[in-house]
CSV table of C-alpha atoms in Angstrom, one decimal:
chain,number,residue,atom,x,y,z
R,352,UNK,CA,15.4,-2.0,-9.9
R,353,UNK,CA,16.1,-5.3,-8.1
R,354,UNK,CA,14.5,-8.6,-8.6
R,355,UNK,CA,12.2,-9.4,-11.6
R,356,UNK,CA,9.9,-6.4,-11.5
R,357,UNK,CA,8.8,-3.3,-9.6
R,358,UNK,CA,8.1,-3.1,-5.9
R,359,UNK,CA,4.7,-2.4,-4.5
R,360,UNK,CA,4.1,-0.2,-1.5
R,361,UNK,CA,0.6,-0.2,-0.1
R,362,UNK,CA,0.0,2.7,2.2
R,363,UNK,CA,-3.0,2.9,4.6
R,364,UNK,CA,-4.5,6.1,5.8
R,365,UNK,CA,-5.3,6.9,9.4
R,366,UNK,CA,-8.6,7.5,11.2
R,367,UNK,CA,-10.4,10.7,10.1
R,368,UNK,CA,-7.9,10.9,7.2
R,369,UNK,CA,-8.6,9.9,3.6
R,370,UNK,CA,-6.5,8.4,1.0
R,371,UNK,CA,-6.9,11.7,-0.8
R,372,UNK,CA,-5.1,13.5,2.0
R,373,UNK,CA,-2.2,11.1,1.6
R,374,UNK,CA,-2.3,11.4,-2.1
R,375,UNK,CA,-2.3,15.2,-2.0
R,376,UNK,CA,0.4,15.8,0.6
R,377,UNK,CA,2.3,12.5,1.0
R,378,UNK,CA,5.3,13.3,-1.3
R,379,UNK,CA,5.2,10.0,-3.3
R,380,UNK,CA,6.3,10.8,-6.9
R,381,UNK,CA,10.0,11.3,-6.6
R,382,UNK,CA,10.5,8.1,-4.5
R,383,UNK,CA,8.2,6.2,-6.8
R,384,UNK,CA,10.1,7.3,-9.9
R,385,UNK,CA,13.5,7.0,-8.4
R,386,UNK,CA,13.0,3.4,-7.2
R,387,UNK,CA,10.5,2.1,-9.8
R,388,UNK,CA,8.0,1.5,-7.1
R,389,UNK,CA,4.2,1.2,-7.5
R,390,UNK,CA,2.5,3.0,-4.7
R,391,UNK,CA,-1.2,2.3,-3.9
R,392,UNK,CA,-3.3,4.2,-1.4
R,393,UNK,CA,-6.6,2.2,-0.8
R,394,UNK,CA,-9.5,3.5,1.1
R,395,UNK,CA,-11.0,1.6,4.0
R,396,UNK,CA,-14.1,-0.4,3.3
R,397,UNK,CA,-17.5,1.3,3.9
R,398,UNK,CA,-16.0,4.2,5.7
R,399,UNK,CA,-14.2,2.0,8.2
R,400,UNK,CA,-15.0,1.6,11.9
R,401,UNK,CA,-15.4,4.4,14.4
R,402,UNK,CA,-14.0,7.5,12.6
R,403,UNK,CA,-12.9,5.9,9.3
R,404,UNK,CA,-10.4,3.6,11.0
R,405,UNK,CA,-9.0,0.4,9.7
R,406,UNK,CA,-10.1,-2.6,11.8
R,407,UNK,CA,-6.8,-3.6,13.4
R,408,UNK,CA,-8.4,-4.1,16.7
R,409,UNK,CA,-7.9,-7.3,18.8
R,410,UNK,CA,-6.1,-10.5,17.9
R,411,UNK,CA,-8.7,-12.3,15.8
R,412,UNK,CA,-7.7,-11.6,12.2
R,413,UNK,CA,-8.1,-13.9,9.2
R,414,UNK,CA,-6.8,-13.9,5.7
R,415,UNK,CA,-10.4,-14.7,4.6
R,416,UNK,CA,-12.4,-12.0,6.2
R,417,UNK,CA,-12.6,-8.3,7.0
R,418,UNK,CA,-10.0,-5.6,6.0
R,419,UNK,CA,-7.3,-8.2,5.9
R,420,UNK,CA,-9.0,-10.2,3.2
R,421,UNK,CA,-9.7,-7.0,1.2
R,422,UNK,CA,-6.1,-5.9,1.3
R,423,UNK,CA,-4.8,-9.3,0.3
R,424,UNK,CA,-7.3,-9.4,-2.6
R,425,UNK,CA,-6.2,-5.9,-3.6
R,426,UNK,CA,-2.6,-7.0,-3.7
R,427,UNK,CA,-3.4,-10.1,-5.7
R,428,UNK,CA,-5.2,-8.0,-8.3
R,429,UNK,CA,-2.3,-5.6,-8.6
R,430,UNK,CA,0.1,-8.5,-8.9
R,431,UNK,CA,-2.1,-10.0,-11.7
R,432,UNK,CA,-1.9,-6.8,-13.8
R,433,UNK,CA,1.0,-7.3,-16.3
R,434,UNK,CA,1.1,-3.6,-17.1
R,435,UNK,CA,2.3,-2.9,-13.5
R,436,UNK,CA,5.0,-5.6,-13.6
R,437,UNK,CA,5.1,-6.0,-9.8
R,438,UNK,CA,7.5,-8.5,-8.3
R,439,UNK,CA,5.6,-10.6,-5.7
R,440,UNK,CA,8.8,-10.7,-3.6
R,441,UNK,CA,8.8,-6.9,-3.3
R,442,UNK,CA,5.4,-6.2,-1.8
R,443,UNK,CA,5.4,-3.9,1.2
R,444,UNK,CA,2.8,-2.3,3.4
R,445,UNK,CA,2.8,0.8,5.6
R,446,UNK,CA,0.3,3.1,7.3
R,447,UNK,CA,-0.5,5.9,9.8
R,448,UNK,CA,-2.3,5.4,13.1
R,449,UNK,CA,-5.1,2.8,12.5
R,450,UNK,CA,-3.4,2.2,9.1
R,451,UNK,CA,-0.2,1.6,10.9
R,452,UNK,CA,-1.9,-0.8,13.2
R,453,UNK,CA,-3.4,-2.6,10.2
R,454,UNK,CA,0.0,-2.7,8.5
R,455,UNK,CA,1.4,-4.4,11.6
R,456,UNK,CA,-1.5,-6.9,11.5
R,457,UNK,CA,-0.9,-7.6,7.8
R,458,UNK,CA,2.9,-8.0,8.5
R,459,UNK,CA,2.0,-10.6,11.2
R,460,UNK,CA,-0.8,-12.3,9.4
R,461,UNK,CA,0.9,-12.6,6.0
R,462,UNK,CA,4.7,-12.3,6.3
R,463,UNK,CA,5.0,-14.5,3.2
R,464,UNK,CA,3.2,-11.7,1.2
R,465,UNK,CA,4.7,-8.6,2.8
R,466,UNK,CA,8.5,-8.4,2.8
R,467,UNK,CA,8.4,-5.1,4.6
R,468,UNK,CA,6.3,-3.2,7.1
R,469,UNK,CA,6.2,0.5,7.9
R,470,UNK,CA,4.3,1.7,11.0
R,471,UNK,CA,3.8,5.4,11.6
R,472,UNK,CA,2.2,6.2,15.0
R,473,UNK,CA,0.4,2.8,15.0
R,474,UNK,CA,-0.8,0.9,18.0
R,475,UNK,CA,0.6,-2.6,18.6
R,476,UNK,CA,-1.1,-5.7,17.3
R,477,UNK,CA,-3.7,-7.2,19.7
R,478,UNK,CA,-4.8,-3.8,21.2
R,479,UNK,CA,-8.3,-2.3,21.2
R,480,UNK,CA,-9.7,1.0,20.1
R,481,UNK,CA,-9.6,2.2,23.7
R,482,UNK,CA,-5.9,1.4,24.3
R,483,UNK,CA,-4.3,4.1,22.1
R,484,UNK,CA,-3.5,6.7,24.8
R,485,UNK,CA,-1.1,4.4,26.7
R,486,UNK,CA,0.9,1.3,26.0
R,487,UNK,CA,-1.5,-1.5,27.0
R,488,UNK,CA,0.3,-4.7,26.0
R,489,UNK,CA,3.7,-6.3,26.5
R,490,UNK,CA,6.4,-7.5,24.2
R,491,UNK,CA,5.7,-11.1,25.1
R,492,UNK,CA,2.0,-10.8,24.5
R,493,UNK,CA,2.3,-8.9,21.2
R,494,UNK,CA,5.0,-11.3,19.9
R,495,UNK,CA,2.8,-14.3,20.7
R,496,UNK,CA,-0.1,-12.7,19.0
R,497,UNK,CA,1.9,-12.0,15.9
R,498,UNK,CA,3.3,-15.5,15.8
R,499,UNK,CA,-0.2,-17.0,16.1
R,500,UNK,CA,-1.5,-14.8,13.3
R,501,UNK,CA,1.4,-15.9,11.1
R,502,UNK,CA,0.8,-19.6,11.8
R,503,UNK,CA,2.7,-21.8,9.2
R,504,UNK,CA,4.1,-18.7,7.6
R,505,UNK,CA,6.2,-17.7,10.6
R,506,UNK,CA,9.4,-18.8,8.9
R,507,UNK,CA,9.0,-15.9,6.5
R,508,UNK,CA,9.9,-13.5,9.3
R,509,UNK,CA,13.5,-14.5,8.5
R,510,UNK,CA,13.4,-12.3,5.4
R,511,UNK,CA,11.0,-9.5,6.4
R,512,UNK,CA,12.1,-6.0,7.4
R,513,UNK,CA,10.3,-3.2,9.3
R,514,UNK,CA,10.5,0.4,10.3
R,515,UNK,CA,8.5,2.3,12.9
R,516,UNK,CA,8.2,6.1,13.5
R,517,UNK,CA,6.3,8.5,15.7
R,518,UNK,CA,6.7,12.2,16.6
R,519,UNK,CA,7.6,13.7,19.9
R,520,UNK,CA,4.4,15.9,19.7
R,521,UNK,CA,2.1,13.0,19.1
R,522,UNK,CA,-0.4,12.8,22.0
R,523,UNK,CA,-3.0,10.8,20.0
R,524,UNK,CA,-1.3,7.4,20.0
R,525,UNK,CA,1.2,6.7,22.8
R,526,UNK,CA,4.7,7.2,21.5
R,527,UNK,CA,5.8,4.1,23.4
R,528,UNK,CA,4.0,1.9,20.9
R,529,UNK,CA,6.7,2.8,18.3
R,530,UNK,CA,9.4,1.3,20.6
R,531,UNK,CA,7.3,-1.7,21.3
R,532,UNK,CA,6.5,-2.3,17.6
R,533,UNK,CA,10.2,-2.3,16.8
R,534,UNK,CA,11.0,-4.6,19.7
R,535,UNK,CA,8.3,-7.0,18.6
R,536,UNK,CA,9.5,-7.4,15.1
R,537,UNK,CA,13.2,-7.4,16.2
R,538,UNK,CA,12.3,-10.4,18.5
R,539,UNK,CA,10.4,-12.2,15.8
R,540,UNK,CA,13.3,-11.7,13.3
R,541,UNK,CA,15.9,-12.9,15.9
R,542,UNK,CA,13.8,-16.0,16.6
R,543,UNK,CA,13.4,-16.8,12.9
R,544,UNK,CA,17.2,-16.5,12.5
R,545,UNK,CA,17.9,-18.6,15.6
R,546,UNK,CA,19.5,-15.7,17.4
R,547,UNK,CA,19.0,-14.7,21.0
R,548,UNK,CA,18.5,-11.1,19.9
R,549,UNK,CA,19.4,-8.6,17.2
R,550,UNK,CA,22.1,-6.1,17.8
R,551,UNK,CA,21.2,-2.5,18.0
R,552,UNK,CA,23.0,0.8,17.4
R,553,UNK,CA,22.0,4.5,17.2
R,554,UNK,CA,20.4,5.8,14.0
R,555,UNK,CA,21.4,9.3,12.9
R,556,UNK,CA,18.0,10.7,12.0
R,557,UNK,CA,19.5,13.9,10.6
R,558,UNK,CA,21.1,11.8,7.8
R,559,UNK,CA,17.8,10.4,6.6
R,560,UNK,CA,15.9,11.7,3.6
R,561,UNK,CA,13.5,14.5,4.1
R,562,UNK,CA,13.3,18.2,4.9
R,563,UNK,CA,15.4,19.1,8.0
R,564,UNK,CA,14.9,15.7,9.6
R,565,UNK,CA,15.7,15.5,13.3
R,566,UNK,CA,15.3,13.1,16.2
R,567,UNK,CA,16.7,9.9,17.6
R,568,UNK,CA,16.5,6.4,16.4
R,569,UNK,CA,17.8,2.8,16.6
R,570,UNK,CA,18.9,0.3,13.9
R,571,UNK,CA,18.4,-3.4,14.7
R,572,UNK,CA,20.7,-5.7,12.8
R,573,UNK,CA,21.6,-9.3,12.3
R,574,UNK,CA,24.9,-10.6,10.9
R,575,UNK,CA,23.8,-9.7,7.4
R,576,UNK,CA,22.7,-6.1,8.0
R,577,UNK,CA,19.8,-3.9,9.1
R,578,UNK,CA,16.4,-5.6,9.8
R,579,UNK,CA,14.4,-2.9,11.6
R,580,UNK,CA,14.4,0.8,12.3
R,581,UNK,CA,12.9,2.9,15.1
R,582,UNK,CA,12.6,6.6,14.7
R,583,UNK,CA,11.4,9.3,17.1
R,584,UNK,CA,10.9,12.4,15.0
R,585,UNK,CA,11.5,15.7,16.9
R,586,UNK,CA,8.5,18.1,16.8
R,587,UNK,CA,6.2,15.9,14.7
R,588,UNK,CA,2.6,15.4,15.8
R,589,UNK,CA,0.2,12.6,14.8
R,590,UNK,CA,1.0,12.6,11.1
R,591,UNK,CA,2.4,10.7,8.2
R,592,UNK,CA,6.0,11.8,7.8
R,593,UNK,CA,6.2,13.2,4.2
R,594,UNK,CA,9.4,15.3,4.5
R,595,UNK,CA,8.5,17.4,1.5
R,596,UNK,CA,9.4,20.9,2.6
R,597,UNK,CA,8.5,23.7,5.0
R,598,UNK,CA,5.0,24.3,6.2
R,599,UNK,CA,2.5,23.1,8.8
R,600,UNK,CA,1.0,19.6,9.2
R,601,UNK,CA,-2.1,19.3,7.0
R,602,UNK,CA,-4.5,16.4,6.6
R,603,UNK,CA,-2.5,14.4,9.2
R,604,UNK,CA,0.6,14.7,7.0
R,605,UNK,CA,3.9,16.3,8.2
R,606,UNK,CA,5.7,18.2,5.4
R,607,UNK,CA,8.8,18.9,7.6
R,608,UNK,CA,11.1,16.2,8.8
R,609,UNK,CA,11.7,12.6,7.7
R,610,UNK,CA,10.5,11.4,4.3
R,611,UNK,CA,9.3,8.0,5.7
R,612,UNK,CA,8.2,6.5,2.4
R,613,UNK,CA,11.7,7.1,1.0
R,614,UNK,CA,13.3,5.7,4.1
R,615,UNK,CA,11.2,2.6,3.7
R,616,UNK,CA,11.8,2.1,0.0
R,617,UNK,CA,15.6,2.7,0.3
R,618,UNK,CA,15.9,0.3,3.2
R,619,UNK,CA,13.8,-2.4,1.5
R,620,UNK,CA,15.5,-2.0,-1.9
R,621,UNK,CA,19.0,-2.3,-0.2
R,622,UNK,CA,18.0,-5.1,2.2
R,623,UNK,CA,15.3,-7.3,0.5
R,624,UNK,CA,16.6,-10.8,0.9
R,625,UNK,CA,13.9,-12.4,-1.2
R,626,UNK,CA,15.1,-11.1,-4.5
R,627,UNK,CA,18.3,-11.2,-6.7
R,628,UNK,CA,19.9,-7.8,-6.3
R,629,UNK,CA,18.6,-7.2,-2.9
R,630,UNK,CA,20.2,-7.8,0.5
R,631,UNK,CA,24.0,-8.3,0.0
R,632,UNK,CA,23.7,-8.8,-3.7
R,633,UNK,CA,24.7,-6.3,-6.3
R,634,UNK,CA,22.5,-5.2,-9.1
R,635,UNK,CA,21.3,-1.7,-9.1
R,636,UNK,CA,18.8,0.4,-7.1
R,637,UNK,CA,15.9,0.9,-9.4
R,638,UNK,CA,14.9,3.7,-11.7
R,639,UNK,CA,13.2,4.2,-15.0
R,640,UNK,CA,11.8,2.0,-17.6
R,641,UNK,CA,14.2,0.8,-20.3
R,642,UNK,CA,11.5,0.4,-23.0
R,643,UNK,CA,12.1,3.8,-24.6
R,644,UNK,CA,8.6,5.0,-23.8
R,645,UNK,CA,7.2,6.9,-20.9
R,646,UNK,CA,8.9,6.6,-17.5
R,647,UNK,CA,7.2,3.4,-16.3
R,648,UNK,CA,8.9,3.4,-12.9
R,649,UNK,CA,5.7,4.6,-11.4
R,650,UNK,CA,3.1,5.3,-14.0
R,651,UNK,CA,2.5,1.9,-15.5
R,652,UNK,CA,1.4,1.5,-19.1
R,653,UNK,CA,-1.7,2.5,-21.0
R,654,UNK,CA,-4.1,0.0,-22.5
R,655,UNK,CA,-4.7,2.2,-25.5
R,656,UNK,CA,-1.5,4.3,-25.8
R,657,UNK,CA,-3.3,7.3,-24.4
R,658,UNK,CA,-4.6,7.0,-20.9
R,659,UNK,CA,-2.1,7.0,-18.0
R,660,UNK,CA,-3.0,3.9,-16.0
R,661,UNK,CA,-0.2,4.1,-13.5
R,662,UNK,CA,-0.1,3.9,-9.7
R,663,UNK,CA,1.3,7.1,-8.5
R,664,UNK,CA,-1.3,9.5,-9.6
R,665,UNK,CA,-2.1,11.2,-12.9
R,666,UNK,CA,-0.8,11.7,-16.3
R,667,UNK,CA,1.0,14.9,-17.3
R,668,UNK,CA,-0.1,14.7,-20.9
R,669,UNK,CA,-3.7,15.8,-20.5
R,670,UNK,CA,-5.1,12.3,-20.7
R,671,UNK,CA,-7.4,10.7,-18.2
R,672,UNK,CA,-5.8,9.9,-14.9
R,673,UNK,CA,-6.2,6.4,-13.5
R,674,UNK,CA,-3.5,6.4,-10.8
R,675,UNK,CA,-3.8,4.1,-7.8
R,676,UNK,CA,-3.1,6.7,-5.2
R,677,UNK,CA,-6.6,8.0,-4.9
R,678,UNK,CA,-9.7,9.2,-6.6
R,679,UNK,CA,-11.1,12.5,-7.6
R,680,UNK,CA,-13.8,14.1,-5.4
R,681,UNK,CA,-15.0,16.5,-8.1
R,682,UNK,CA,-16.4,14.2,-10.7
R,683,UNK,CA,-13.6,14.8,-13.0
R,684,UNK,CA,-11.2,12.5,-14.9
R,685,UNK,CA,-8.9,11.6,-12.0
R,686,UNK,CA,-9.9,8.0,-11.2
R,687,UNK,CA,-7.4,6.6,-8.6
R,688,UNK,CA,-7.7,3.2,-7.1
R,689,UNK,CA,-7.7,4.4,-3.5
R,690,UNK,CA,-11.5,4.7,-3.6
R,691,UNK,CA,-14.4,5.7,-5.8
R,692,UNK,CA,-14.7,8.8,-7.9
R,693,UNK,CA,-17.1,11.6,-6.9
R,694,UNK,CA,-18.3,11.7,-10.4
R,695,UNK,CA,-20.9,9.0,-9.9
R,696,UNK,CA,-19.9,6.8,-12.8
R,697,UNK,CA,-18.0,6.4,-16.0
R,698,UNK,CA,-18.1,8.8,-18.9
R,699,UNK,CA,-18.1,6.0,-21.4
R,700,UNK,CA,-21.7,5.1,-21.0
R,701,UNK,CA,-21.5,2.2,-18.6
R,702,UNK,CA,-24.7,2.0,-16.6
R,703,UNK,CA,-26.8,3.9,-19.2
R,704,UNK,CA,-29.3,2.4,-21.5
R,705,UNK,CA,-27.3,0.5,-24.0
R,706,UNK,CA,-28.0,0.7,-27.7
R,707,UNK,CA,-28.4,-3.1,-28.0
R,708,UNK,CA,-28.1,-6.2,-26.0
R,709,UNK,CA,-25.6,-8.7,-27.5
R,710,UNK,CA,-24.4,-10.0,-24.1
R,711,UNK,CA,-25.3,-13.4,-22.8
R,712,UNK,CA,-25.0,-12.6,-19.1
R,713,UNK,CA,-24.9,-9.6,-16.7
R,714,UNK,CA,-23.5,-9.8,-13.2
R,715,UNK,CA,-23.6,-7.0,-10.6
R,716,UNK,CA,-21.1,-7.3,-7.8
R,717,UNK,CA,-18.3,-5.4,-6.0
R,718,UNK,CA,-14.8,-5.5,-7.4
R,719,UNK,CA,-13.9,-8.4,-5.1
R,720,UNK,CA,-17.0,-10.3,-6.2
R,721,UNK,CA,-16.0,-9.8,-9.8
R,722,UNK,CA,-12.5,-11.4,-9.3
R,723,UNK,CA,-13.6,-14.7,-11.0
R,724,UNK,CA,-14.5,-12.7,-14.1
R,725,UNK,CA,-11.1,-10.9,-14.4
R,726,UNK,CA,-8.4,-12.1,-16.7
R,727,UNK,CA,-5.3,-10.9,-18.5
R,728,UNK,CA,-5.8,-9.0,-21.7
R,729,UNK,CA,-3.5,-7.1,-24.0
R,730,UNK,CA,-4.3,-3.9,-22.2
R,731,UNK,CA,-3.8,-5.4,-18.7
R,732,UNK,CA,-5.4,-7.4,-16.0
R,733,UNK,CA,-9.2,-6.8,-15.6
R,734,UNK,CA,-11.9,-7.1,-18.2
R,735,UNK,CA,-11.7,-6.8,-22.0
R,736,UNK,CA,-12.3,-3.1,-22.1
R,737,UNK,CA,-11.0,-1.8,-18.7
R,738,UNK,CA,-8.2,-2.7,-16.3
R,739,UNK,CA,-8.6,-3.7,-12.7
R,740,UNK,CA,-6.8,-0.5,-11.7
R,741,UNK,CA,-9.3,1.7,-13.6
R,742,UNK,CA,-12.3,-0.2,-12.3
R,743,UNK,CA,-11.0,0.1,-8.7
R,744,UNK,CA,-10.6,3.8,-9.4
R,745,UNK,CA,-14.2,4.1,-10.5
R,746,UNK,CA,-15.9,2.0,-7.8
R,747,UNK,CA,-13.5,1.3,-5.0
R,748,UNK,CA,-13.9,-2.0,-3.1
R,749,UNK,CA,-17.5,-1.7,-2.0
R,750,UNK,CA,-19.6,-0.2,-4.8
R,751,UNK,CA,-21.4,-2.8,-6.9
R,752,UNK,CA,-21.3,-2.4,-10.7
R,753,UNK,CA,-22.4,-4.6,-13.7
R,754,UNK,CA,-20.1,-6.6,-16.0
R,755,UNK,CA,-21.4,-7.9,-19.3
R,756,UNK,CA,-20.4,-11.3,-20.8
R,757,UNK,CA,-20.0,-11.6,-24.5
R,758,UNK,CA,-20.8,-14.8,-26.5
R,759,UNK,CA,-17.1,-15.7,-26.5
R,760,UNK,CA,-16.9,-15.7,-22.7
R,761,UNK,CA,-15.1,-12.3,-22.3
R,762,UNK,CA,-16.4,-9.8,-19.8
R,763,UNK,CA,-16.9,-6.1,-20.5
R,764,UNK,CA,-17.5,-3.0,-18.4
R,765,UNK,CA,-19.2,-0.9,-21.0
R,766,UNK,CA,-22.1,-2.8,-22.7
R,767,UNK,CA,-21.5,-0.8,-25.9
R,768,UNK,CA,-18.1,-2.5,-26.2
R,769,UNK,CA,-19.5,-6.0,-26.3
R,770,UNK,CA,-19.0,-7.5,-29.8
R,771,UNK,CA,-22.2,-7.4,-31.8
R,772,UNK,CA,-23.3,-4.0,-30.4
R,773,UNK,CA,-23.3,-1.4,-33.1
């Protein structure tokens, strides 16, 4: 790894696509393990707008409201969990379609938070829901919108990276947005570096990671190296490029072609200028944990030595699965943080009639409303008996649930775990 911890890649699903589709078909595990990267696939709040879309629309976005506030709060909570060991200088965001548009919004709104942005078939910042079929903004307008959103954080464009991709068979979102998105960030990066423009050269798509990748592309560079990539993937439709093997596109995921997640992580690991070991420094490219236990490059650590509380999915040892790539829809044990479990609740008794009432306070709120009650415990960041990762897996962002305060001030998810309850 580079820097002082693991990288975090937040990946946003597209309209009419769920985080479960990305989890099932997105080809995350090898990249996550090879580069020690935490990958989180959150679901959009309340089913999203229109057809499950992220609200990237228009130019009025704020760190304190809407999807942007939720995503920043989600990142903050993951950063606060010591079991994940995430380096705040290695936080990246990517997405497909409306998720790609939202990733661009977040890269503009919070360049200090997101050191890298990946946009797959995403419309350009400032556009509306009815401007997807054709390019409906200009470089100058989009650049100005992005700079306005960044405000006092615009200087952080000097160390941000980005990549954009779309397929030649994508007729859902205009392919021209991919070129425009790359041009917008290239212009922002050039301005931040005091340059008239970044240089550009052809990208050999066939040399990229994936399964038979093909297409054309461009690399945008400053004097220190690559800053942005643009890829037009031959034959790909409106889909997240997983590059995992042969087969048709399924759930808006393309198995054949470029492995975009790996392209992003490789570029950002090699080029990150916010950390020691990134950019032009030497210092390794990631890998496994050195603590002699389980491979913690992607799975995190358990609070009790048994449950796998990682961020790429589930455990392989038969324990409960609390990965942050998504939740189960069958009511089973797989409780990812991308959304809420279909099981309707925890198996540990939370929400049922407790055997006694030793607590001094009970508060019902969503996970964001509970942030003031979270803290760091030996098992990780969250409450005394459950981590934030596991709670997010159970309830997602918008399902309210109770927390119980013990006499010593600690908060608990399961009332049966409050000291004094026997």
